[in-house]
């Protein structure tokens, strides 16, 4: 003990040089540790994901949660289009007064950056100003928003990571987060919606990429790695939710039936390949007026993973500017958004937004045994009402509609009936890079063409037979006269 105390005093030990060497070593090690600790602290403070974000709650006055989906705004095609797009967003927000805005990609026409000198001859291209014009309607109204990447956002002077980091600087209103466990994708994250201290709705934001799907050429996709991340994360959320509900309801044992998981909504930019099957084989409501369904270059099984989760109620996307149809695919609502800006092409009608409203029933059986802070139910099975485009159950209802420029609300979109003899649809960007512009060709068109050809063949044969018969007749007449 005395030796240790002695080393703490001011005088040197017996072996001064040995002590001096080790003291320098300890000082160096301490400095390195201090430097690394400082880096970690700075990284934590500089990490945008560590910023405080607004916690979303069910609207207590209506027991509902309303989402406005803005998609394919395409800012960056000129001052006039940019101004009109920003005004459109503001007008829709004033009418709907949502609890959350979801931006499903192509907020900026990054592909116009190379033409910026002609598009913006006075001011030049300014990504920060373009982004401000998009989010200012939400900022001034104190409405939170969340963003997922599209295929055009990162094609300008800001790459994809810069775009995401820019949006995250608007926290706490911006709920956008960067990816942590899903490869090179940037915007894969989860947003919970609370009632009191309990999660009653889960919102998934996923990055569908740009022009490559797992080394296959074409449009991007939700990769297999992202599917794996989603399954693991959602399972973890389920376990936490079930544990919480068991604690609240005092279930007698772990073998008791698990309470239903909260409903889930999924948002990304590029539609999955199953949308082609939906339009061909199921009733859909809305317009299919684009050049096609420009879906993923490869089916990675994400929709199959979603169908294995009864809590997933809706999947929402954009990308094809003139498509806004929706329909049920294996108990999940698949729905295009309405193009929300004036940049680029489309839609073939007024621009607008898709609205998704989740409304909980206060008299739900699942809420009676919960304490007041958890009175909103989580989820039961929903039944689809095609006339009102709604999913309903004893616990609540999910309804969607289109809000157009000028304030017009569109509840009754045109019906497209499934027809078994319609040929299969194809993604407009095939794996080999070729364009499939035929989209869908009903078989009756082919049958009419074949029928016309057959009629022409029969007609030519009859004409030929009549010609031969007339020649034989005329030759017989000549012979008899002679």
PDB file of C-alpha atoms in Angstrom, residues 76-82 112-126 130:
ATOM      1  CA  UNK A  76     -37.059  22.245 -60.275  1.00  0.00           C
ATOM      2  CA  UNK A  77     -38.738  22.623 -63.669  1.00  0.00           C
ATOM      3  CA  UNK A  78     -39.144  26.401 -63.511  1.00  0.00           C
ATOM      4  CA  UNK A  79     -40.263  29.220 -61.230  1.00  0.00           C
ATOM      5  CA  UNK A  80     -43.871  29.119 -62.425  1.00  0.00           C
ATOM      6  CA  UNK A  81     -44.298  25.381 -61.892  1.00  0.00           C
ATOM      7  CA  UNK A  82     -42.506  25.563 -58.524  1.00  0.00           C
ATOM      8  CA  UNK A 112     -33.253  18.984 -64.636  1.00  0.00           C
ATOM      9  CA  UNK A 113     -30.049  20.160 -62.945  1.00  0.00           C
ATOM     10  CA  UNK A 114     -28.064  20.090 -66.194  1.00  0.00           C
ATOM     11  CA  UNK A 115     -30.655  22.386 -67.789  1.00  0.00           C
ATOM     12  CA  UNK A 116     -30.753  24.745 -64.828  1.00  0.00           C
ATOM     13  CA  UNK A 117     -29.158  27.663 -66.691  1.00  0.00           C
ATOM     14  CA  UNK A 118     -32.086  27.736 -69.084  1.00  0.00           C
ATOM     15  CA  UNK A 119     -34.737  26.877 -66.488  1.00  0.00           C
ATOM     16  CA  UNK A 120     -33.450  29.366 -63.896  1.00  0.00           C
ATOM     17  CA  UNK A 121     -31.494  31.930 -65.968  1.00  0.00           C
ATOM     18  CA  UNK A 122     -31.439  34.570 -63.203  1.00  0.00           C
ATOM     19  CA  UNK A 123     -31.112  32.670 -59.948  1.00  0.00           C
ATOM     20  CA  UNK A 124     -29.559  29.397 -61.056  1.00  0.00           C
ATOM     21  CA  UNK A 125     -30.299  26.020 -59.486  1.00  0.00           C
ATOM     22  CA  UNK A 126     -30.717  26.121 -55.702  1.00  0.00           C
ATOM     23  CA  UNK A 130     -36.440  24.204 -53.834  1.00  0.00           C
TER      24      UNK A 130
END
